Short mmCIF file of C-alpha atoms and ligand atoms in Angstrom, two decimals:
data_model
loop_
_atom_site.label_atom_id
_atom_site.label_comp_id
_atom_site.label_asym_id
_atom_site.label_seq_id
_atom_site.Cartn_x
_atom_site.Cartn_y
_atom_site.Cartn_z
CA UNK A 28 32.48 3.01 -3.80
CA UNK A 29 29.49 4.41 -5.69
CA UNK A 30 31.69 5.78 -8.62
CA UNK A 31 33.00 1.93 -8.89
CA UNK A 32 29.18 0.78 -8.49
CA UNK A 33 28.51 3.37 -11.58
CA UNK A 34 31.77 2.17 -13.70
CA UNK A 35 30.38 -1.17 -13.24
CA UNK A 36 27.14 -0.30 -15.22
CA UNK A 37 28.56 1.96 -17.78
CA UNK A 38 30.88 -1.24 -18.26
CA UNK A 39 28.38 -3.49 -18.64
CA UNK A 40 26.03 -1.76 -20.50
CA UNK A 41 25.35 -3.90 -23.68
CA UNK A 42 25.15 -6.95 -21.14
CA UNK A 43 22.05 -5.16 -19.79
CA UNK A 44 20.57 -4.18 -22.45
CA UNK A 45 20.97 -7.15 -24.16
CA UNK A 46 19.79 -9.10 -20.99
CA UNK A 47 16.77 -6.56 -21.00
CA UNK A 48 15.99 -7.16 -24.96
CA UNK A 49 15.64 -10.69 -24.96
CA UNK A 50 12.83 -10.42 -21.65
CA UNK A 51 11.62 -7.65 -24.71
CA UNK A 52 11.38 -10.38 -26.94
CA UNK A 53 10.30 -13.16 -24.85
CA UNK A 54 7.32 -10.62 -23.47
CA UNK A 55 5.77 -13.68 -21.23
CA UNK A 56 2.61 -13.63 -19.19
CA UNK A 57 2.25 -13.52 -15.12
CA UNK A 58 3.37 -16.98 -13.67
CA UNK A 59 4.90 -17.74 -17.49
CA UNK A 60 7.85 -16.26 -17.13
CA UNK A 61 9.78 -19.05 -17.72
CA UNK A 62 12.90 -18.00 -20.40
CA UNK A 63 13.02 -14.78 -18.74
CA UNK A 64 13.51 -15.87 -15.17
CA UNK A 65 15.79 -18.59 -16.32
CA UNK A 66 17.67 -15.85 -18.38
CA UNK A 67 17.76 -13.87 -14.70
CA UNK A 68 18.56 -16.64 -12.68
CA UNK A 69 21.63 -18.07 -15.49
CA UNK A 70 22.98 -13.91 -15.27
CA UNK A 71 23.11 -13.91 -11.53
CA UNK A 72 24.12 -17.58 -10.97
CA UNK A 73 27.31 -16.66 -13.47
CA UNK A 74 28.20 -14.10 -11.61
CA UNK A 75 28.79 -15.87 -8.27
CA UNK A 76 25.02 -15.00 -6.51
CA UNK A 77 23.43 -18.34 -4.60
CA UNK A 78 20.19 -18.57 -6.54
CA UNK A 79 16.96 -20.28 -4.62
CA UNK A 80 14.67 -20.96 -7.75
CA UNK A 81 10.82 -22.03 -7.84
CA UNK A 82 10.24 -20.82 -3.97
CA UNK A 83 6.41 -19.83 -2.83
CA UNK A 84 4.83 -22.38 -4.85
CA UNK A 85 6.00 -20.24 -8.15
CA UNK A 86 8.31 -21.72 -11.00
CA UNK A 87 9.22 -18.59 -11.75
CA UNK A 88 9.73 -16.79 -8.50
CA UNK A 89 13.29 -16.86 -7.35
CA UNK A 90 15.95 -14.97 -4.92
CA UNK A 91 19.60 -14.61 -5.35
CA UNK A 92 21.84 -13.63 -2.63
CA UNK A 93 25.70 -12.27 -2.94
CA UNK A 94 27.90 -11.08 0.22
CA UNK A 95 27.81 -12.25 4.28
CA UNK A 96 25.95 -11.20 7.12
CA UNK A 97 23.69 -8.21 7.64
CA UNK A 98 22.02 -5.82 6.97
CA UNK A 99 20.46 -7.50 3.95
CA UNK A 100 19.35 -5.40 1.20
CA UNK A 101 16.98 -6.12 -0.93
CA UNK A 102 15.89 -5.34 -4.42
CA UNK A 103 12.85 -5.81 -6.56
CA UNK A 104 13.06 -7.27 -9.99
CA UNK A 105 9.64 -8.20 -12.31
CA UNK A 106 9.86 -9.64 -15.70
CA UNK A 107 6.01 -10.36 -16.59
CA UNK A 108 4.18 -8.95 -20.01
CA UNK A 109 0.88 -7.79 -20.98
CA UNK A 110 -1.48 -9.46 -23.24
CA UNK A 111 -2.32 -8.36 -26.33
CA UNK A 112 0.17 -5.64 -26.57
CA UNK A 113 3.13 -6.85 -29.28
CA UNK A 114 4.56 -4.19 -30.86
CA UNK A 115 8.17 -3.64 -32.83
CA UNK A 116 10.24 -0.87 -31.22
CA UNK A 117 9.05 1.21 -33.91
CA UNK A 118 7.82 5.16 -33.63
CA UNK A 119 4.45 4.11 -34.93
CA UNK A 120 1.99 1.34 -34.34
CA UNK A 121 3.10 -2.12 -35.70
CA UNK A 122 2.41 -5.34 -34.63
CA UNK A 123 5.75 -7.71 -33.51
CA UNK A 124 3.78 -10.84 -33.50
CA UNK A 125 0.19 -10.73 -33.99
CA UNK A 126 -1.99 -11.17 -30.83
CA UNK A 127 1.35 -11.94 -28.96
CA UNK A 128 1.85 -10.11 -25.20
CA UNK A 129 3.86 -7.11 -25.03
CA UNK A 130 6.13 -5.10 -22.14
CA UNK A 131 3.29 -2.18 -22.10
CA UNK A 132 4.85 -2.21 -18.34
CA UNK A 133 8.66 -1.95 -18.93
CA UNK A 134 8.85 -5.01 -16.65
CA UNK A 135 11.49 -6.18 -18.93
CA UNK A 136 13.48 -2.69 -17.99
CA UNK A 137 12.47 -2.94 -14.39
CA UNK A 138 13.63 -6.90 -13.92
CA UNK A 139 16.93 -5.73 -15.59
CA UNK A 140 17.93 -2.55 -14.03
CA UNK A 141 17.44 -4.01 -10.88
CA UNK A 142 19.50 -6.93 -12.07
CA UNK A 143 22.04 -4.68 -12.88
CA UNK A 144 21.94 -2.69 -9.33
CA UNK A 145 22.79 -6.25 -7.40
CA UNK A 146 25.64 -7.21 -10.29
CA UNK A 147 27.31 -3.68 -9.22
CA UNK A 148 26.98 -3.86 -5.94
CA UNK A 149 28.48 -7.53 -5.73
CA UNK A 150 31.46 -5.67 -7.89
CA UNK A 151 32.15 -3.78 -4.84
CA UNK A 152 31.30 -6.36 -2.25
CA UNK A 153 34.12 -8.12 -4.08
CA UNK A 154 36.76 -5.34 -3.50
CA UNK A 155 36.01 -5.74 -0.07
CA UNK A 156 35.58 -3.27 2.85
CA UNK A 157 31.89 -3.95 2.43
CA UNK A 158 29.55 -5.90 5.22
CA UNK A 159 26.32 -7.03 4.04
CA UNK A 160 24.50 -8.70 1.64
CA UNK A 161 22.64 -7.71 -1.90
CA UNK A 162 19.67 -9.87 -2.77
CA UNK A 163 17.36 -9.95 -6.15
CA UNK A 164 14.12 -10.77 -5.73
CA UNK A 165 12.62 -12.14 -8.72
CA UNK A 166 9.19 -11.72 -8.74
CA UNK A 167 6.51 -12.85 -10.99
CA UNK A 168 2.69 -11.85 -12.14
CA UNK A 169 3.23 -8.44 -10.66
CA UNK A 170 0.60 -7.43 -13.20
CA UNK A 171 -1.82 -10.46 -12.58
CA UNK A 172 -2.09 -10.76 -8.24
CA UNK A 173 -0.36 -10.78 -5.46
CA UNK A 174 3.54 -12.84 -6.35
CA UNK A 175 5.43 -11.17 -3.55
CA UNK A 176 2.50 -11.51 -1.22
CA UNK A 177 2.88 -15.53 -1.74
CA UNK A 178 7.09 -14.65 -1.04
CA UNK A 179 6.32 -12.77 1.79
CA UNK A 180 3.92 -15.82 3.37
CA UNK A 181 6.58 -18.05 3.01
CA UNK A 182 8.99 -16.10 4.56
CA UNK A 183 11.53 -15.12 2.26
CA UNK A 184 11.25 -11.01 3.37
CA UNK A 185 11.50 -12.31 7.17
CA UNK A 186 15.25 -11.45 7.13
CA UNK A 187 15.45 -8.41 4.67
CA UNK A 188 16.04 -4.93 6.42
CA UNK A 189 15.70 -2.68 3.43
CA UNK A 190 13.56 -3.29 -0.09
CA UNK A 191 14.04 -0.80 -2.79
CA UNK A 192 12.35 -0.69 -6.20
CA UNK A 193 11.74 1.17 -9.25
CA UNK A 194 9.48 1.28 -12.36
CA UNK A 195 10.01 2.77 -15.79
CA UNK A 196 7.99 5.87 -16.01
CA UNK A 197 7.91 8.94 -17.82
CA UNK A 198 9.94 11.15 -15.22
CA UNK A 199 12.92 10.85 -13.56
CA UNK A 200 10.90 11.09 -9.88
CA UNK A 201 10.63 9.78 -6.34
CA UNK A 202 7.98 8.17 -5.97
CA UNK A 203 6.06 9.41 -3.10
CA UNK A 204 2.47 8.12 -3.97
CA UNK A 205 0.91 5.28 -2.12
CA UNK A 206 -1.14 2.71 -4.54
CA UNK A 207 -4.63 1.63 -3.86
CA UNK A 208 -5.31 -1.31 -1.79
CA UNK A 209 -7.18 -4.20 -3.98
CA UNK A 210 -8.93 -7.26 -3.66
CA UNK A 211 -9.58 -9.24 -7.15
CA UNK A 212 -12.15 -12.20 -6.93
CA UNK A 213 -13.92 -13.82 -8.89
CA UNK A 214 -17.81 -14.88 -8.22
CA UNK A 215 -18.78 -17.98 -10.22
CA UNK A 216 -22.72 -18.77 -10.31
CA UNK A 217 -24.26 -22.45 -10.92
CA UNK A 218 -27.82 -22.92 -11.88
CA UNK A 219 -29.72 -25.23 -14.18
CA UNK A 220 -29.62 -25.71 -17.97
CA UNK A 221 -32.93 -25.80 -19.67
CA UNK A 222 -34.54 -25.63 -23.53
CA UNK A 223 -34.55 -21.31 -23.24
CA UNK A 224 -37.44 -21.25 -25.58
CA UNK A 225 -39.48 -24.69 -24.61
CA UNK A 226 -38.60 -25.57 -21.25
CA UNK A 227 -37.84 -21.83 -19.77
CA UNK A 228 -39.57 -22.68 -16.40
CA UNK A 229 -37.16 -25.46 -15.64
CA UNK A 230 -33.70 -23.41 -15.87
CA UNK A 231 -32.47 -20.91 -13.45
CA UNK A 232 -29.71 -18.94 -15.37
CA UNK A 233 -26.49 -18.17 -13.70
CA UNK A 234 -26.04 -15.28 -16.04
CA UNK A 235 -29.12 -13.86 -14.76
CA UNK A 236 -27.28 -13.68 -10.99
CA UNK A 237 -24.13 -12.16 -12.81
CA UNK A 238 -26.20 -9.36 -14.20
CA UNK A 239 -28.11 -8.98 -10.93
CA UNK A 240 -25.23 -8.98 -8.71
CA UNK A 241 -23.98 -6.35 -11.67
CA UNK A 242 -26.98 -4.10 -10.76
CA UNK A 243 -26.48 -4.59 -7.19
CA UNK A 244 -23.26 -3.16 -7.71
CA UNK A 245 -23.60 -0.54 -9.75
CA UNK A 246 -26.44 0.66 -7.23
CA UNK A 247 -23.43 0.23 -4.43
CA UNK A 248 -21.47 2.69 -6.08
CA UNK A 249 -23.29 5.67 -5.28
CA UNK A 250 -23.02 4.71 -1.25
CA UNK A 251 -18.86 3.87 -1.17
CA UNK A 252 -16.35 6.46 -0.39
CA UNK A 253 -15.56 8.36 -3.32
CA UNK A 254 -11.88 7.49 -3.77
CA UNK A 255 -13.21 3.53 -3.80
CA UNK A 256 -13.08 2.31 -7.29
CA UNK A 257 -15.22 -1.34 -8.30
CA UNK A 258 -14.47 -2.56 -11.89
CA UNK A 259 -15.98 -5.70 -13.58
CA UNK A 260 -15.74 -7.78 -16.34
CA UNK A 261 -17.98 -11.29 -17.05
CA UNK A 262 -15.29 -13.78 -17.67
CA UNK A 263 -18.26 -16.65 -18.53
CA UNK A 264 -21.74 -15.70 -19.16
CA UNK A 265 -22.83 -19.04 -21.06
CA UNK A 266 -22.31 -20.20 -24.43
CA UNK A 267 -25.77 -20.31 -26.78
CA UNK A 268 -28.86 -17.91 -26.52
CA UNK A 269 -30.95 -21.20 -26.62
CA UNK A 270 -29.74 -22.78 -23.66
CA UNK A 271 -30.39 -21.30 -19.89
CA UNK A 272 -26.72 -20.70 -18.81
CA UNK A 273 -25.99 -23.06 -15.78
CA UNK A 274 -22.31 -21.50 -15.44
CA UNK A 275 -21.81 -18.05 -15.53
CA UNK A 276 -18.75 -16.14 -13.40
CA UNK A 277 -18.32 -12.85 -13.28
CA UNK A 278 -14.43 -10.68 -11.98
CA UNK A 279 -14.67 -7.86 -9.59
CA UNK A 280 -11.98 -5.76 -8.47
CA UNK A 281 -12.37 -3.70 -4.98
CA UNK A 282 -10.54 -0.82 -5.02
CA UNK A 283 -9.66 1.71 -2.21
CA UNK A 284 -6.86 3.64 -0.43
CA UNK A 285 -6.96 1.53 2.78
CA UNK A 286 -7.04 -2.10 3.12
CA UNK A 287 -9.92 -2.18 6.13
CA UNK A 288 -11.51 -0.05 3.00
CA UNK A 289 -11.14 -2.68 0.30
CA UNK A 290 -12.70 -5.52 3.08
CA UNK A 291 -15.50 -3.59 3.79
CA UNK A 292 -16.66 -3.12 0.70
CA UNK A 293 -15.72 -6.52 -0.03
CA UNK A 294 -17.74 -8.03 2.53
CA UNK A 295 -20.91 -5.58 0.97
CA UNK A 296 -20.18 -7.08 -2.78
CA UNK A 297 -20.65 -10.90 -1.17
CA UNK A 298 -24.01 -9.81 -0.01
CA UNK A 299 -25.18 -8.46 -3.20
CA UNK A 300 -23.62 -11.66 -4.58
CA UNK A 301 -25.66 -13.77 -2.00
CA UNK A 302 -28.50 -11.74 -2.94
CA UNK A 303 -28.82 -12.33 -6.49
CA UNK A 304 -28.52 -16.19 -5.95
CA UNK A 305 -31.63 -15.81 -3.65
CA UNK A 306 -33.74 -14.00 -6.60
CA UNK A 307 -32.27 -16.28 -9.18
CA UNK A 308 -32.26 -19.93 -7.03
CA UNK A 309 -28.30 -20.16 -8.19
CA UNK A 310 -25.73 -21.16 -6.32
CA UNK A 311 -22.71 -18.98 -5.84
CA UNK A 312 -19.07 -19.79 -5.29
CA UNK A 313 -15.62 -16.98 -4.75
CA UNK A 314 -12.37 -17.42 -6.57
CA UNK A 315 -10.34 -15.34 -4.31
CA UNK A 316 -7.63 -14.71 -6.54
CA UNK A 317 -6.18 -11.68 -4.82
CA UNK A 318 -5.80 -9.24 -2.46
CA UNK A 319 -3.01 -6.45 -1.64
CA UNK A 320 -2.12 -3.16 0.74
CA UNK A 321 -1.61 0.18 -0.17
CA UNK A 322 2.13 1.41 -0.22
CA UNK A 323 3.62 2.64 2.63
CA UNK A 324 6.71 4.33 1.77
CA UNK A 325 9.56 4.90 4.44
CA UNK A 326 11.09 8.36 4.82
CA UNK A 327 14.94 6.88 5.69
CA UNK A 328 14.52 5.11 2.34
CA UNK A 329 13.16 7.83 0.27
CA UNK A 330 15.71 9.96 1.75
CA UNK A 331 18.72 7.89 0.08
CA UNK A 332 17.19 7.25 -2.95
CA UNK A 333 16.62 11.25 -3.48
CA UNK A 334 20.40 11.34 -2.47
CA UNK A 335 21.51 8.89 -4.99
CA UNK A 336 19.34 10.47 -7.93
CA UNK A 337 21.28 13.27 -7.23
CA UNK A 338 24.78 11.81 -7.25
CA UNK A 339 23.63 9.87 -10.18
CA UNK A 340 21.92 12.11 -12.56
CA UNK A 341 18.98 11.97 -15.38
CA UNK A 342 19.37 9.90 -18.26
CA UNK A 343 21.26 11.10 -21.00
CA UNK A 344 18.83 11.32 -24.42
CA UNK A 345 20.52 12.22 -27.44
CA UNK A 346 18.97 13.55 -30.77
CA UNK A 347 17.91 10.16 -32.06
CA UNK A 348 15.97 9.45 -28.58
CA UNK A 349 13.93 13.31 -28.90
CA UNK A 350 13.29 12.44 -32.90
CA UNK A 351 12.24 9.32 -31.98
CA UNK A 352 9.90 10.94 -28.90
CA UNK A 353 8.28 13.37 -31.19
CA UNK A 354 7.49 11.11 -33.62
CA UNK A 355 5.70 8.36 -30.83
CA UNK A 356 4.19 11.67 -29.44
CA UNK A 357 2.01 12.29 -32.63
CA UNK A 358 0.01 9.27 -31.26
CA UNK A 359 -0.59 10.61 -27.69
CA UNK A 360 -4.18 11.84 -26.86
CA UNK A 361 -3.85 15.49 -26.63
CA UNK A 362 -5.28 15.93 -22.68
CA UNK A 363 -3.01 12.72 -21.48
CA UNK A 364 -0.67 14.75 -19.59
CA UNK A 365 -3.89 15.91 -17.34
CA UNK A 366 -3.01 13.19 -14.97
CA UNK A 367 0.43 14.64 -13.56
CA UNK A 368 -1.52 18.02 -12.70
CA UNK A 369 -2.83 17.13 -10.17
CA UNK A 370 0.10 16.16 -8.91
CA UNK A 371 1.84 19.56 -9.05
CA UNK A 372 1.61 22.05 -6.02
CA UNK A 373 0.59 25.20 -7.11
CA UNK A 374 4.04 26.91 -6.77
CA UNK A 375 5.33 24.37 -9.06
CA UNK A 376 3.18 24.68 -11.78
CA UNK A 377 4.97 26.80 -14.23
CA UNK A 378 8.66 24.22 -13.73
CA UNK A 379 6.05 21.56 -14.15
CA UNK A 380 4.34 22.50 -17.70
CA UNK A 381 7.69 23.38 -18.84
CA UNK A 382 9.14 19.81 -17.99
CA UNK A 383 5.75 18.18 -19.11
CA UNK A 384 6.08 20.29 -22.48
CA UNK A 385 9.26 18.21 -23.69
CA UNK A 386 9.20 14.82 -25.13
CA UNK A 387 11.07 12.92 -22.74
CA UNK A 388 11.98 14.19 -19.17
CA UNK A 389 15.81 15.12 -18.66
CA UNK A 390 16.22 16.08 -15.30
CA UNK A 391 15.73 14.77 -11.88
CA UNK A 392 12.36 16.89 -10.68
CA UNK A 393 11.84 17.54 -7.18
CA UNK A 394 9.57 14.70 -5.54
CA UNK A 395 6.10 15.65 -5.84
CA UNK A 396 2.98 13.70 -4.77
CA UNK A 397 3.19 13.07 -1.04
CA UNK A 398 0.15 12.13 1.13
CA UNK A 399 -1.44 11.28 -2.69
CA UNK A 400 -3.09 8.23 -4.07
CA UNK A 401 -1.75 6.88 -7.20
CA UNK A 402 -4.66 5.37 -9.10
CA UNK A 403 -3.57 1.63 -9.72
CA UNK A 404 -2.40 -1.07 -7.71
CA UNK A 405 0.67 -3.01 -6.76
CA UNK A 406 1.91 -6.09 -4.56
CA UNK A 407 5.10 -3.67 -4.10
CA UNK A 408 2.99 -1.94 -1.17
CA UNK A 409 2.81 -5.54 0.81
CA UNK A 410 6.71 -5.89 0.94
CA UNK A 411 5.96 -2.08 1.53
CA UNK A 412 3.95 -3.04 4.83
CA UNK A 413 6.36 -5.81 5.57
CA UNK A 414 10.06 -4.28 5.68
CA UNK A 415 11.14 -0.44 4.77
CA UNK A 416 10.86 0.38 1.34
CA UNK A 417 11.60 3.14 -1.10
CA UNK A 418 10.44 2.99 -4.75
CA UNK A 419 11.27 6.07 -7.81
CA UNK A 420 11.15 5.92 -11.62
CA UNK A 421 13.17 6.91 -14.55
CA UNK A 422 12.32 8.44 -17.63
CA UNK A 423 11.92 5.30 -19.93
CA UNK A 424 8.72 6.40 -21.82
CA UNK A 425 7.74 9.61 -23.42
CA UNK A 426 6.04 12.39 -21.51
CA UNK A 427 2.20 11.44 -21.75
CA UNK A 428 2.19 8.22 -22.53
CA UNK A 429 -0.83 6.37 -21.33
CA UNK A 430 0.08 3.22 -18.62
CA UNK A 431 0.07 -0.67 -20.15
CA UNK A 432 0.47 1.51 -23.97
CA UNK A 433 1.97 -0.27 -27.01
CA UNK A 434 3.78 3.59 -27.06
CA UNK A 435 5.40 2.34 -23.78
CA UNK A 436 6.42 -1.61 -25.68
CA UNK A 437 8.17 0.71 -28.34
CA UNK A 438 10.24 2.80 -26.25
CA UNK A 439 11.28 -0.48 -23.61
CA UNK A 440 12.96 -2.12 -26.46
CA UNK A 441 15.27 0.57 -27.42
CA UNK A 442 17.20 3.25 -26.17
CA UNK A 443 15.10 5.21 -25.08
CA UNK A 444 13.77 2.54 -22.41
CA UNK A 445 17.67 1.54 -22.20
CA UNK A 446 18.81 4.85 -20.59
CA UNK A 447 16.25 4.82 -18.41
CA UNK A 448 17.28 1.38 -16.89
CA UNK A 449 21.00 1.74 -16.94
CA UNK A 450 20.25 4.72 -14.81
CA UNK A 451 17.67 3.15 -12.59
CA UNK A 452 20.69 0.51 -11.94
CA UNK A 453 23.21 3.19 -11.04
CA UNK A 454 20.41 4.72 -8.53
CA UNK A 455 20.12 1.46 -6.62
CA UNK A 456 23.21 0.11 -6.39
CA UNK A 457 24.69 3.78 -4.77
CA UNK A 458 21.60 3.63 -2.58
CA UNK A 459 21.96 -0.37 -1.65
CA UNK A 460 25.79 0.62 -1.11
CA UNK A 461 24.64 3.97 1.01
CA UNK A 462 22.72 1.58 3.66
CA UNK A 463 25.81 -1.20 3.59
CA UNK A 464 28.04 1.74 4.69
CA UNK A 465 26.01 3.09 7.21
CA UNK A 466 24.49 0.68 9.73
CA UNK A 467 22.44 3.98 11.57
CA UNK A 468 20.64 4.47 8.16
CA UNK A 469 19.43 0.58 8.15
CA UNK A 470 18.18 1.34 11.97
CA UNK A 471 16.46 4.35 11.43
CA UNK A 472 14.78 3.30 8.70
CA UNK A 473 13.86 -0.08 10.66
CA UNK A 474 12.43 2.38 13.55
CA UNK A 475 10.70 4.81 11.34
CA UNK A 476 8.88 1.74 10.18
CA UNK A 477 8.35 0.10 13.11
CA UNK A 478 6.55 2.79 14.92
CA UNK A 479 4.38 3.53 11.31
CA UNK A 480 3.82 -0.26 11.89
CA UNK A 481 2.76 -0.01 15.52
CA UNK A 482 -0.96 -0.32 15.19
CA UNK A 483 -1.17 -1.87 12.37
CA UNK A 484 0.81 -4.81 11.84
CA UNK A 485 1.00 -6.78 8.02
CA UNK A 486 -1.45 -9.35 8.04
CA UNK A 487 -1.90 -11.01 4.76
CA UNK A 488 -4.64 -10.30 3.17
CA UNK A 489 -4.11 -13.66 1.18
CA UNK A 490 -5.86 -16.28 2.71
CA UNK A 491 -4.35 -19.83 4.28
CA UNK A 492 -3.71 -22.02 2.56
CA UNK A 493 -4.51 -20.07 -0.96
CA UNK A 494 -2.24 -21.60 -4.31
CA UNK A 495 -1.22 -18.88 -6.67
CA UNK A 496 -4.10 -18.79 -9.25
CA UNK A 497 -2.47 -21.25 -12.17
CA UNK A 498 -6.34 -22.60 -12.72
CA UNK A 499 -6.53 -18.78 -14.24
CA UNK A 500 -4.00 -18.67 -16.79
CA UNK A 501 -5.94 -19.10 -20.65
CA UNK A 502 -4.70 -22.47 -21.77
ZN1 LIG B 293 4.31 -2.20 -13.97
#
């Protein structure tokens, strides 16, 4: 079974990585994904899968399902880019299309080794012997808010038993790290537009409430928990020096590793927010454009996933791939690798420099990181909360390369990122196969999460009745 699962993707490689270049290429925004779902969607639909397209409100959020009956197991595909980043799949820096978005993510890797994971396992669905059904998720704006979050309200994880995941990376790892839980709003302020030189008295400036609330903030800082992280940016603060700005808006992110965390803190940022509309007589409005969990990762799940990285092996880099890695290196800040020490129990540390001295990582290293935080955040950790869920990475970047990196758009469109993904496939599909085989794995890993789950149910942290934030995307 798994060695036909792994045939299947050595047979199918340039399909994939074909597939996988033209997302590359296409390198849309969150919610934009159009050609690349549709390229998705068209690869699945050809190969026999019943496709529901545009579900949760999102044109470019989509299942597939292939196979009968339970359990149901699911996998995560996203396929969104980052702005800004275009680059050619070139050792150095150089531009692909000026100002043009970029897969700084791998998210073109990520929605295609997944893809290729479900096309395997269907392979050996079809050879039959095999109970169950594979589903794709195809999830959008993974980078922008909370996609799977909208799925999950609208029910389409209510049936799932198992979700498993991945994410290009720059080791071949587990992932045993939870995320941070988030909420992203924006705070708009309305006041009243006035000559700013003749008629001062008669405008109250709604960029003077952004930069209050800003000091407010800044002041909270020193009285949060210290793993609680606040970022801003002022998305509007007016448009002429002469003019008292009657619009200004200004985006928060609340960071921390639990959600009652993030919602405390939350409710604290509001009141500064109210605050600085009572010294500036403005009004004040929230754009809650989204909130997410931390992850929750199940042991059952991990467990197989370990099993299959095993079975499956590192990717293979050959001497164009380390040439390649060397060169991109020369661009890496020198204390980048930093990071992953902390990471590293102490009895580890001399296996870990040595690994973390090469280029590119070519073996499967123990998983490290448990009980951790991982500093960013990801909508992964609400189908986390939802249904039992195991997540690892390959080795698809080079060693040190910094997160959302035009480094990490150069190595996703060539082989480098390609190795990474074909093995990413061949990990999933043994580990979706490993559950469809063994029915006491699917309940165990259902238990362990339900009694994690006990006290504290998922509960949204979207609001009713919320619309995925189109009015955000830059015309
Ligand atoms: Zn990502």
């Amino acid at each position: 079974m798994f060695r036909q699962a792994i045939k299947w993707v050595r047979a199918n490689r340039e399909l994939l990585i074909d597939v996988s270049d033209q997302i590359w290429q296409f390198a849309e925004l969150g919610l934009e994904e159009f050609k690349s779902s549709n390229l998705l969607i068209k690869t699945l639909n050809e190969a026999g899968f019943s496709v529901s397209s545009n579900v949760a409100d999102m044109p470019t959020a989509f299942y597939a399902d292939y196979g009968k009956g339970k359990p149901i197991i699911g996998i995560l595909g996203e396929y969104d880019a980052l702005p800004g980043l275009s680059q050619k799949a070139k050792p150095f820096k150089e531009v692909l299309t000026e100002g043009a978005p970029g897969h700084g993510c791998g998210h073109n890797l990520l929605g295609v080794g997944s893809l290729g994971a479900a096309l395997a396992v269907k392979d050996v669905i079809d050879l039959g012997n095999m109970r169950g059904t594979i589903r794709y998720y195809g999830c959008p704006a993974e980078e922008t808010f909370n996609a799977k979050g909208y799925m999950i309200k609208e029910g389409l994880f209510d049936d799932l038993d198992i979700a498993m995941t991945w994410h290009p990376g720059n080791l071949n790892m587990l992932n045993l790290r939870s995320s941070l839980a988030m909420n992203s709003v924006v705070f708009k302020f309305h006041g009243r537009t006035a000559h700013a030189a003749a008629d001062p008295q008669n405008g109250r400036s709604a960029l003077d409430a952004v930069e209050l609330m800003n000091v407010g903030a800044n002041f909270m800082r020193e009285h949060m928990i210290s793993d609680a992280k606040l970022h801003y940016v002022i998305t509007h603060g007016g448009d002429v020096p002469n003019v008292v700005p009657a619009e200004a808006e200004v985006h928060y992110f609340v960071r921390a590793p639990e959600r009652h965390q993030v919602e405390e803190l939350y409710v604290r940022l509001i009141n500064i927010a109210k605050g600085a509309t009572l010294m500036t007589e403005t009004t004040m409005e929230i754009d809650f454009l989204s909130g997410m969990f931390n992850t929750m990762y199940t042991e059952v799940v991990d467990d197989v996933i370990s099993d299959s990285m095993k079975k499956v092996g590192a990717p293979r880099f050959n001497k164009g791939d380390i040439t390649f890695a060397k060169e991109l290196k020369k661009s890496i800040p020198k204390n980048s690798l930093e990071e992953y020490y902390k990471f590293i129990p102490p009895d580890m540390m001399e296996f870990g420099k040595a690994i973390l001295s090469q280029p590119l990582n070519k073996i499967i290293i123990p998983p490290i990181g448990k009980g951790k935080v991982d500093l960013g955040s990801t909508d992964v950790a609400d189908v986390s909360w939802k249904v039992p869920l195991g997540e690892f990475e390959t080795a698809c970047e080079i060693l040190g390369s910094p997160g959302h990196s035009w480094q990490n758009v150069a190595t996703s469109g060539m082989s480098i990122g390609h190795k990474g993904m074909l093995t990413a496939a061949k990990i999933l599909a043994v580990s979706a196969l490993e559950f469809m085989q063994n029915p006491n794995l699917v309940e165990n890993a259902i238990k362990e999460h339900n009694i994690a789950h006990k006290d504290k149910p998922y509960k949204s942290p979207l609001p009713d009745g919320l619309k995925p934030p189109f009015h955000r995307l830059k015309k």
